[in-house]
Coordinates of C-alpha atoms in Angstrom, one line a residue:
M8 CA 110.0 71.3 98.4
S9 CA 106.5 71.8 96.9
T10 CA 104.8 75.2 96.8
V11 CA 102.0 76.0 99.2
S12 CA 99.8 77.3 96.5
Q13 CA 99.3 75.7 93.1
R14 CA 97.5 78.7 91.6
S15 CA 98.1 79.4 87.9
L16 CA 98.0 82.6 85.8
T17 CA 95.5 80.8 83.5
E18 CA 92.9 81.5 86.2
F19 CA 93.0 85.2 85.2
D20 CA 92.1 86.8 81.9
H21 CA 92.6 90.6 82.6
I22 CA 95.9 91.3 84.3
V23 CA 97.3 94.7 85.2
V24 CA 100.9 95.2 85.9
M25 CA 101.7 98.3 88.1
G26 CA 105.2 99.7 87.6
L27 CA 107.6 98.9 84.9
G28 CA 111.4 98.7 85.1
V29 CA 113.3 95.5 85.4
T30 CA 110.8 93.8 87.6
G31 CA 107.8 94.9 85.6
L32 CA 109.3 93.7 82.4
S33 CA 110.1 90.3 83.9
V34 CA 106.4 90.0 85.0
V35 CA 105.1 90.9 81.5
R36 CA 107.4 88.4 79.8
F37 CA 106.5 85.7 82.3
I38 CA 102.7 86.2 81.9
A39 CA 103.0 86.3 78.1
R40 CA 104.9 83.0 78.2
H41 CA 102.6 81.2 80.6
H42 CA 99.3 82.7 79.7
P43 CA 99.5 84.1 76.1
Q44 CA 95.7 84.5 76.0
A45 CA 95.6 87.0 78.8
T46 CA 95.0 90.7 78.3
I47 CA 98.0 92.5 79.8
R48 CA 97.9 96.1 80.7
V49 CA 100.8 98.0 82.1
M50 CA 100.7 101.3 84.0
D51 CA 103.4 103.5 85.5
S52 CA 103.1 106.8 87.3
R53 CA 106.3 108.0 85.6
L54 CA 106.0 109.7 82.2
Q55 CA 108.9 107.8 80.7
P56 CA 109.4 104.6 82.8
P57 CA 112.5 102.5 82.0
G58 CA 111.7 99.5 79.8
C59 CA 108.7 101.0 78.0
D60 CA 110.4 100.5 74.7
Q61 CA 110.9 96.8 75.4
L62 CA 107.2 95.9 75.9
P63 CA 105.6 93.5 73.4
A64 CA 103.4 95.1 70.8
Q65 CA 100.2 93.5 72.2
V66 CA 100.7 95.0 75.7
T67 CA 98.9 98.3 76.3
L68 CA 100.8 101.0 78.3
H69 CA 99.6 103.9 80.3
T70 CA 102.1 106.4 81.8
G71 CA 102.0 109.5 84.0
S72 CA 99.3 108.3 86.4
W73 CA 97.3 105.3 87.6
Q74 CA 94.5 104.2 85.3
E75 CA 91.8 103.4 87.8
Q76 CA 89.3 102.0 85.3
W77 CA 91.9 99.4 84.3
L78 CA 92.3 98.4 87.9
A79 CA 88.5 98.1 88.3
D80 CA 88.4 95.8 85.2
A81 CA 91.3 93.6 86.3
D82 CA 91.0 90.2 87.9
L83 CA 94.6 90.2 89.0
V84 CA 97.0 93.1 89.8
V85 CA 100.7 92.5 89.9
T86 CA 102.5 95.4 91.6
N87 CA 106.2 96.5 91.5
P88 CA 107.9 96.3 95.0
G89 CA 108.3 100.1 94.9
I90 CA 104.6 100.6 95.1
A91 CA 103.1 100.5 98.5
L92 CA 99.9 98.5 99.2
T93 CA 98.5 101.7 100.8
T94 CA 98.7 103.6 97.5
P95 CA 95.2 105.2 97.2
A96 CA 94.6 103.8 93.7
L97 CA 94.7 100.3 95.2
G98 CA 92.0 101.1 97.7
P99 CA 89.1 100.1 95.4
V100 CA 91.1 97.0 94.4
H101 CA 91.4 95.9 98.0
Q102 CA 87.7 96.5 98.6
A103 CA 86.7 94.6 95.5
G104 CA 88.7 91.6 96.6
I105 CA 90.8 91.5 93.5
P106 CA 94.1 89.7 94.2
I107 CA 97.2 91.9 94.5
V108 CA 100.5 90.1 94.2
G109 CA 104.1 90.7 93.4
D110 CA 106.6 89.0 91.2
I111 CA 107.8 86.7 94.0
E112 CA 104.3 85.4 94.5
L113 CA 104.1 84.5 90.8
F114 CA 107.5 82.8 91.3
A115 CA 106.0 80.8 94.1
W116 CA 103.1 79.6 91.9
Y117 CA 105.5 78.1 89.3
C118 CA 108.6 77.1 91.1
D119 CA 109.1 73.3 91.6
K120 CA 112.7 73.2 92.9
P121 CA 114.2 74.0 96.3
V122 CA 114.4 77.6 97.3
V123 CA 116.3 79.5 100.0
A124 CA 115.8 83.2 100.7
I125 CA 117.4 85.9 102.6
T126 CA 116.2 89.2 104.1
G127 CA 117.5 91.7 106.6
S128 CA 118.5 95.3 106.9
N129 CA 122.2 94.7 106.0
G130 CA 124.3 92.0 104.4
K131 CA 121.6 90.2 102.4
S132 CA 123.2 90.7 99.0
T133 CA 126.5 89.2 100.3
V134 CA 124.8 86.2 101.9
T135 CA 122.7 85.6 98.8
A136 CA 125.7 85.7 96.5
L137 CA 127.8 83.5 98.9
V138 CA 125.2 80.8 99.1
G139 CA 125.1 80.8 95.3
E140 CA 128.9 80.4 95.2
M141 CA 128.6 77.5 97.7
A142 CA 126.1 75.7 95.4
K143 CA 128.3 76.3 92.3
A144 CA 131.3 74.9 94.2
A145 CA 129.2 71.8 95.0
G146 CA 128.3 71.3 91.3
I147 CA 124.6 72.4 91.7
R148 CA 122.9 74.3 88.9
V149 CA 121.8 77.4 90.9
G150 CA 119.8 80.5 90.0
V151 CA 120.6 83.6 92.1
G152 CA 118.5 86.7 92.0
G153 CA 115.4 88.4 93.4
N154 CA 116.3 91.8 94.9
I155 CA 119.8 91.3 93.6
G156 CA 120.9 91.0 89.9
V157 CA 118.4 88.9 87.9
A158 CA 114.6 89.3 88.5
A159 CA 113.2 86.1 90.1
L160 CA 110.8 85.3 87.3
D161 CA 113.7 85.4 84.8
L162 CA 115.4 82.6 86.7
L163 CA 112.6 80.1 86.1
D164 CA 112.6 77.8 83.1
Q165 CA 116.4 78.0 82.9
G166 CA 117.2 74.5 84.1
H167 CA 118.2 75.4 87.6
D168 CA 118.0 72.8 90.4
L169 CA 118.1 75.3 93.3
Y170 CA 117.2 79.0 93.7
V171 CA 118.7 81.5 96.1
L172 CA 116.7 84.7 96.4
E173 CA 117.4 88.0 98.1
L174 CA 114.0 89.4 99.3
S175 CA 113.3 92.9 100.4
S176 CA 110.5 93.8 102.8
F177 CA 108.7 95.4 99.9
Q178 CA 108.7 92.1 98.0
L179 CA 107.6 90.1 101.0
E180 CA 104.5 92.4 101.5
T181 CA 102.9 90.9 98.4
T182 CA 104.1 87.3 98.9
A183 CA 101.8 84.8 100.6
S184 CA 102.6 81.3 99.4
L185 CA 106.4 81.0 98.9
A186 CA 107.6 77.7 100.4
L187 CA 111.2 77.8 101.4
N188 CA 113.6 75.1 102.4
G189 CA 115.6 77.7 104.3
A190 CA 114.8 81.3 105.2
A191 CA 117.2 83.7 106.9
F192 CA 116.4 87.0 108.7
L193 CA 120.0 88.4 109.1
N194 CA 119.5 91.5 111.2
F195 CA 117.2 94.4 111.8
S196 CA 117.6 98.2 112.0
E197 CA 115.6 101.2 111.3
D198 CA 115.0 101.9 107.6
H199 CA 112.2 102.7 105.1
M200 CA 110.2 104.8 107.6
D201 CA 108.8 106.7 104.7
R202 CA 107.1 103.4 103.7
Y203 CA 106.0 102.0 107.0
D204 CA 103.9 103.5 109.8
S205 CA 106.2 102.1 112.5
L206 CA 109.3 100.0 113.0
A207 CA 107.0 97.2 114.1
D208 CA 105.3 97.2 110.6
Y209 CA 108.7 97.1 108.9
R210 CA 109.7 94.1 111.1
A211 CA 106.4 92.4 110.4
A212 CA 107.0 92.6 106.7
K213 CA 110.5 91.0 107.1
L214 CA 109.1 88.2 109.3
R215 CA 106.8 87.1 106.4
I216 CA 109.8 85.3 105.1
F217 CA 109.3 82.6 107.8
A218 CA 105.6 82.0 106.9
H219 CA 106.1 78.8 104.9
A220 CA 109.8 78.0 105.6
H221 CA 111.0 74.6 106.7
T222 CA 114.2 75.9 108.3
R223 CA 114.0 79.4 109.9
I224 CA 117.4 81.0 110.4
A225 CA 117.8 84.0 112.7
N226 CA 120.5 86.0 114.4
A227 CA 121.2 84.9 118.0
D228 CA 122.6 88.4 118.7
D229 CA 119.6 90.3 117.3
K230 CA 116.3 89.3 119.0
A231 CA 114.3 91.4 116.5
T232 CA 115.0 88.7 113.9
H233 CA 113.3 86.0 116.0
S234 CA 109.9 84.6 115.5
E235 CA 107.7 82.4 117.7
Q236 CA 108.4 79.4 115.5
P237 CA 111.4 77.1 116.1
L238 CA 114.6 78.7 114.9
V239 CA 118.1 77.8 113.8
L240 CA 120.4 80.5 115.2
F241 CA 123.8 81.9 114.1
G242 CA 125.9 84.3 116.1
F243 CA 129.4 85.1 117.3
Q244 CA 129.1 83.4 120.7
H245 CA 125.7 81.7 120.7
G246 CA 123.7 79.6 118.4
D247 CA 123.9 76.5 116.3
Y248 CA 126.3 78.2 113.9
R249 CA 128.8 80.1 116.0
L250 CA 132.5 80.9 116.6
I251 CA 134.6 78.6 118.8
S252 CA 138.3 78.5 119.9
H253 CA 140.1 75.6 118.2
Q254 CA 143.8 74.9 117.8
G255 CA 144.6 78.3 119.2
Q256 CA 142.4 80.1 116.6
E257 CA 138.9 81.3 116.1
W258 CA 136.9 78.9 113.9
L259 CA 133.5 78.8 112.4
S260 CA 131.6 75.9 113.8
V261 CA 128.3 74.0 113.4
E262 CA 126.9 72.7 116.7
G263 CA 130.4 72.9 118.2
V264 CA 132.2 71.1 115.4
P265 CA 134.9 73.2 113.9
V266 CA 134.6 73.9 110.1
L267 CA 137.0 76.6 109.1
P268 CA 139.4 79.1 110.7
V269 CA 138.2 82.7 110.5
T270 CA 141.7 83.6 109.1
E271 CA 140.9 81.5 105.9
L272 CA 137.8 83.5 105.0
A273 CA 138.3 85.5 101.7
L274 CA 135.7 88.0 102.8
V275 CA 136.9 90.9 105.0
G276 CA 135.3 92.3 108.1
R277 CA 133.6 91.1 111.2
H278 CA 130.2 91.5 109.7
N279 CA 131.2 89.1 107.0
V280 CA 132.1 86.4 109.6
A281 CA 128.4 86.6 110.7
N282 CA 127.4 86.4 107.0
C283 CA 129.4 83.2 106.5
L284 CA 127.7 81.6 109.5
A285 CA 124.3 82.4 108.1
A286 CA 125.3 81.2 104.7
M287 CA 126.4 77.8 106.1
A288 CA 123.0 77.4 107.8
L289 CA 121.2 78.2 104.5
A290 CA 123.4 75.8 102.6
D291 CA 122.8 73.0 105.1
S292 CA 119.0 73.5 104.7
V293 CA 119.3 72.4 101.1
G294 CA 122.0 69.8 101.4
I295 CA 124.9 71.8 99.9
G296 CA 128.0 69.7 100.9
R297 CA 130.4 71.1 103.5
D298 CA 133.3 70.9 101.0
G299 CA 131.5 73.2 98.6
Q300 CA 130.7 75.6 101.5
V301 CA 134.3 75.7 102.6
K302 CA 135.7 76.2 99.1
A303 CA 133.4 79.1 98.5
M304 CA 134.2 80.8 101.8
Q305 CA 137.9 80.4 101.1
T306 CA 137.6 82.0 97.6
Y307 CA 134.6 84.3 97.4
T308 CA 135.9 87.9 97.9
G309 CA 132.5 89.6 97.9
L310 CA 130.3 91.8 95.8
P311 CA 132.0 94.7 94.1
H312 CA 132.7 97.7 96.4
R313 CA 131.6 95.9 99.6
C314 CA 134.7 94.9 101.5
Q315 CA 136.0 93.2 98.3
T316 CA 139.5 92.0 98.1
V317 CA 140.8 93.2 94.8
A318 CA 144.5 92.1 95.0
T319 CA 147.1 90.6 97.2
I320 CA 150.6 91.8 96.3
N321 CA 153.8 90.8 98.2
G322 CA 151.6 89.7 101.1
V323 CA 149.7 93.1 101.2
T324 CA 145.9 92.8 100.9
W325 CA 144.0 95.6 99.1
V326 CA 140.3 95.9 99.9
N327 CA 137.6 97.9 98.1
D328 CA 134.8 99.1 100.4
S329 CA 133.8 102.1 98.3
K330 CA 130.1 101.5 99.2
A331 CA 130.9 102.8 102.7
T332 CA 129.5 106.3 101.9
N333 CA 128.8 107.1 105.6
V334 CA 130.5 106.8 109.0
A335 CA 128.3 103.8 110.1
S336 CA 129.3 101.8 107.0
T337 CA 133.0 102.4 107.7
L338 CA 132.5 101.5 111.4
A339 CA 131.0 98.2 110.2
A340 CA 134.0 97.5 108.0
L341 CA 136.4 98.2 110.9
D342 CA 134.4 96.3 113.6
G343 CA 136.5 93.4 114.9
L344 CA 139.1 93.7 112.2
T345 CA 142.1 91.6 113.0
L346 CA 145.4 92.0 111.1
Q347 CA 148.8 90.4 111.0
G348 CA 150.3 93.8 110.1
K349 CA 149.2 97.4 109.9
L350 CA 146.0 98.9 108.6
H351 CA 146.4 101.6 105.9
L352 CA 142.9 103.3 105.7
L353 CA 141.8 105.5 102.8
L354 CA 139.2 108.1 103.9
G355 CA 137.7 110.9 102.0
G356 CA 135.1 112.5 99.7
D357 CA 132.0 114.5 100.6
G358 CA 131.0 113.8 104.2
K359 CA 127.6 115.6 103.8
G360 CA 128.1 117.3 107.1
A361 CA 128.7 114.1 109.1
D362 CA 130.5 114.1 112.4
F363 CA 133.6 111.9 111.9
Q364 CA 134.4 111.7 115.6
A365 CA 132.6 108.4 116.0
L366 CA 135.6 106.9 114.1
Q367 CA 138.1 108.1 116.6
P368 CA 137.9 105.3 119.3
V369 CA 138.0 102.5 116.7
L370 CA 140.9 104.1 114.8
D371 CA 142.9 104.6 118.0
K372 CA 142.4 100.9 118.9
L373 CA 143.6 99.7 115.5
S374 CA 146.5 102.2 115.3
A375 CA 145.6 102.8 111.7
Q376 CA 147.6 105.0 109.3
L377 CA 145.1 107.4 107.6
Y378 CA 145.4 108.6 104.1
C379 CA 142.8 111.3 103.5
F380 CA 141.7 112.8 100.2
G381 CA 138.9 114.8 98.6
Q382 CA 136.6 117.5 99.8
D383 CA 136.6 116.6 103.5
G384 CA 140.1 115.3 103.6
E385 CA 141.2 117.9 106.1
K386 CA 138.5 117.1 108.6
L387 CA 139.3 113.4 108.3
A388 CA 143.0 114.0 108.7
A389 CA 142.3 115.6 112.0
L390 CA 141.4 112.2 113.4
S391 CA 145.1 111.3 113.7
R392 CA 148.4 113.2 114.1
S393 CA 150.0 110.8 111.6
S394 CA 147.4 111.3 108.9
Q395 CA 148.6 112.1 105.4
R396 CA 146.6 114.5 103.2
F397 CA 146.2 114.1 99.4
D398 CA 144.2 115.8 96.7
T399 CA 143.2 112.5 94.9
L400 CA 142.7 108.8 95.7
E401 CA 145.4 107.8 93.1
Q402 CA 148.0 110.0 94.8
A403 CA 147.3 108.3 98.1
I404 CA 147.6 104.8 96.6
N405 CA 151.0 105.5 95.0
V406 CA 152.3 106.7 98.4
I407 CA 150.8 103.8 100.3
A408 CA 152.5 101.3 98.0
Q409 CA 155.9 102.6 99.2
H410 CA 155.1 102.1 102.9
V411 CA 153.4 98.7 103.2
A412 CA 154.8 95.4 104.4
P413 CA 153.7 91.8 104.2
G414 CA 150.6 91.2 106.5
D415 CA 149.4 94.8 106.0
M416 CA 145.9 95.7 104.7
V417 CA 145.1 98.7 102.5
L418 CA 141.3 99.4 103.0
L419 CA 139.3 101.9 101.0
S420 CA 136.3 102.6 103.3
P421 CA 135.9 106.3 102.8
A422 CA 133.0 107.2 105.2
C423 CA 131.9 109.8 102.6
S424 CA 130.0 110.2 99.4
S425 CA 132.1 110.1 96.2
L426 CA 130.3 112.9 94.4
D427 CA 133.0 115.5 95.0
Q428 CA 135.3 113.7 92.6
F429 CA 133.5 110.7 91.1
A430 CA 130.2 110.0 89.4
N431 CA 129.2 107.5 92.1
F432 CA 130.7 105.0 94.7
M433 CA 131.1 102.4 91.9
A434 CA 133.3 104.7 89.9
R435 CA 135.4 105.4 93.0
G436 CA 135.8 101.7 93.7
D437 CA 136.7 101.0 90.1
A438 CA 139.3 103.7 90.2
F439 CA 140.8 102.2 93.3
A440 CA 140.8 98.7 91.8
D441 CA 142.4 100.0 88.5
A442 CA 145.1 101.8 90.4
V443 CA 145.9 98.8 92.5
K444 CA 146.0 96.5 89.4
Q445 CA 148.5 98.8 87.8
L446 CA 150.9 98.3 90.7
T447 CA 153.6 95.8 90.1
V448 CA 155.3 93.6 92.6
S449 CA 158.3 95.9 92.6
D450 CA 156.0 98.9 93.3
V451 CA 154.8 97.4 96.6
R452 CA 157.6 97.3 99.2

C-alpha cells in the first residue's frame, strides 16, 4: 500500500529533534542516513538524557531546557512522543507554520511496504507481537516495533516485507500521513488525563489511526473504538470475528466459519481471546494465511510477565502474570477463565492501600485456592478461609507443587506492586519462572 505523502527529509535543511532516548536516537540516525547534508540539532529538557553519549559528533546537543532560538531557526521539528504539542516552547513553532512531526510520520514518508498498526488502552503489545508471530509462521519477513521493542525508524531498510506497529496516542498526535493496510483500535478506557484536556481528546488521538487505513478494525463490545467510517468488528458475541459454538466447544470464527477452538489458544485469559480475534482481522488485512495464523495462536504464549505460560509439567500449567500490579489487572486475568482442573492463585506484594474486596466475587466463583505472600499477604489471605500464607513467593511455589493435579493452573497474578521484595514486576516474574523451571516432573504431583 503506497503512502499518502511522498515528502522527503531532503526538503529540510535545519532539523531540530526534541527529546532524546531510544526514539530520539533512532530519529537522528535516520536523518543522518537519508539526508547527510542536513544540520541536526538535538535538545532535551533533562540534564543527562539517555543516549546523549551515542550521538554522532556532528550533531549539536542542548540539555536542561528548550533552546527556543534553535526552534525559531528550524524548518522541521521532530518531537519525542513524550512531549506534548501544547508544550509552551512549541507555541511560536506552531504560529510560524514550521512542521512538527514525530518518528512515525517520518516512517510514513519512507515506508514502501504494507503496514498494520494497533492502538488501544490495553492489549496492544500482545496483539502487535501476535500478528508478528503470525507473519513469521507464514514465512513473511516482518518488522515489529513502534511503541514496543524496536523504534519504527530502525525497522526500515532491513529487508522487511511487512511492518507491524504498536502506536500510542502520543505517537498518533504527530502522525498525519501513515497509510495502513489494517488499523485496529482495541479498546478504550480512561488514561493519560495529565496529558489531555478531556477523555474526548484522548479518544480523538487514538482515532487518528483510522485516518488513512484501508481496513479499520474496532471492538464490537466497545463503542468508543468506533468511527464513522466502515468498520470490521471483533467481539465475543458480535462482529465479523467472533466466538461461536461448534462441535460442543467455543471456537474463534470469521464470518461464522469456525477457525480454532478457544481451548487450543496458547495465550491465557479471556482478554487474550479478544486479542486473538483482533489479530486475525489484522492478519487478514495483509493476506497472512490462515495456517500461519492458527499456528501462531497455538504456540505463542505471550509477552513476558503478561499471562505468559512458562511451563506445563505433568499436565499442570504455570502462568506468569507478574505485570498485574493492581486489582484491575488481576481481575482482567481472571475474567472468563475456564479450567479443566483447579486454579492455584498466587497473590501478594505491596497493595499500595488498595481495597482487595473487588476480587472476592470472582474468586468465589472460581473456587480458587489462594497462596498469599509478601507485605500484604495477610490482607489477601482474608479473601478465603482456605488461603495459605507464606513469607516468600518461592516458599509458596514449593508447596503448590505438592498439591496440584493434571488440568490445574498455577497463576501468578499478584494484584500488588512487587517493590516490597523485588526490584520490579519483571524481577518478580523472572523469580517465578526460575522457580518453576527448577521443578522436576517428580516434584509436581
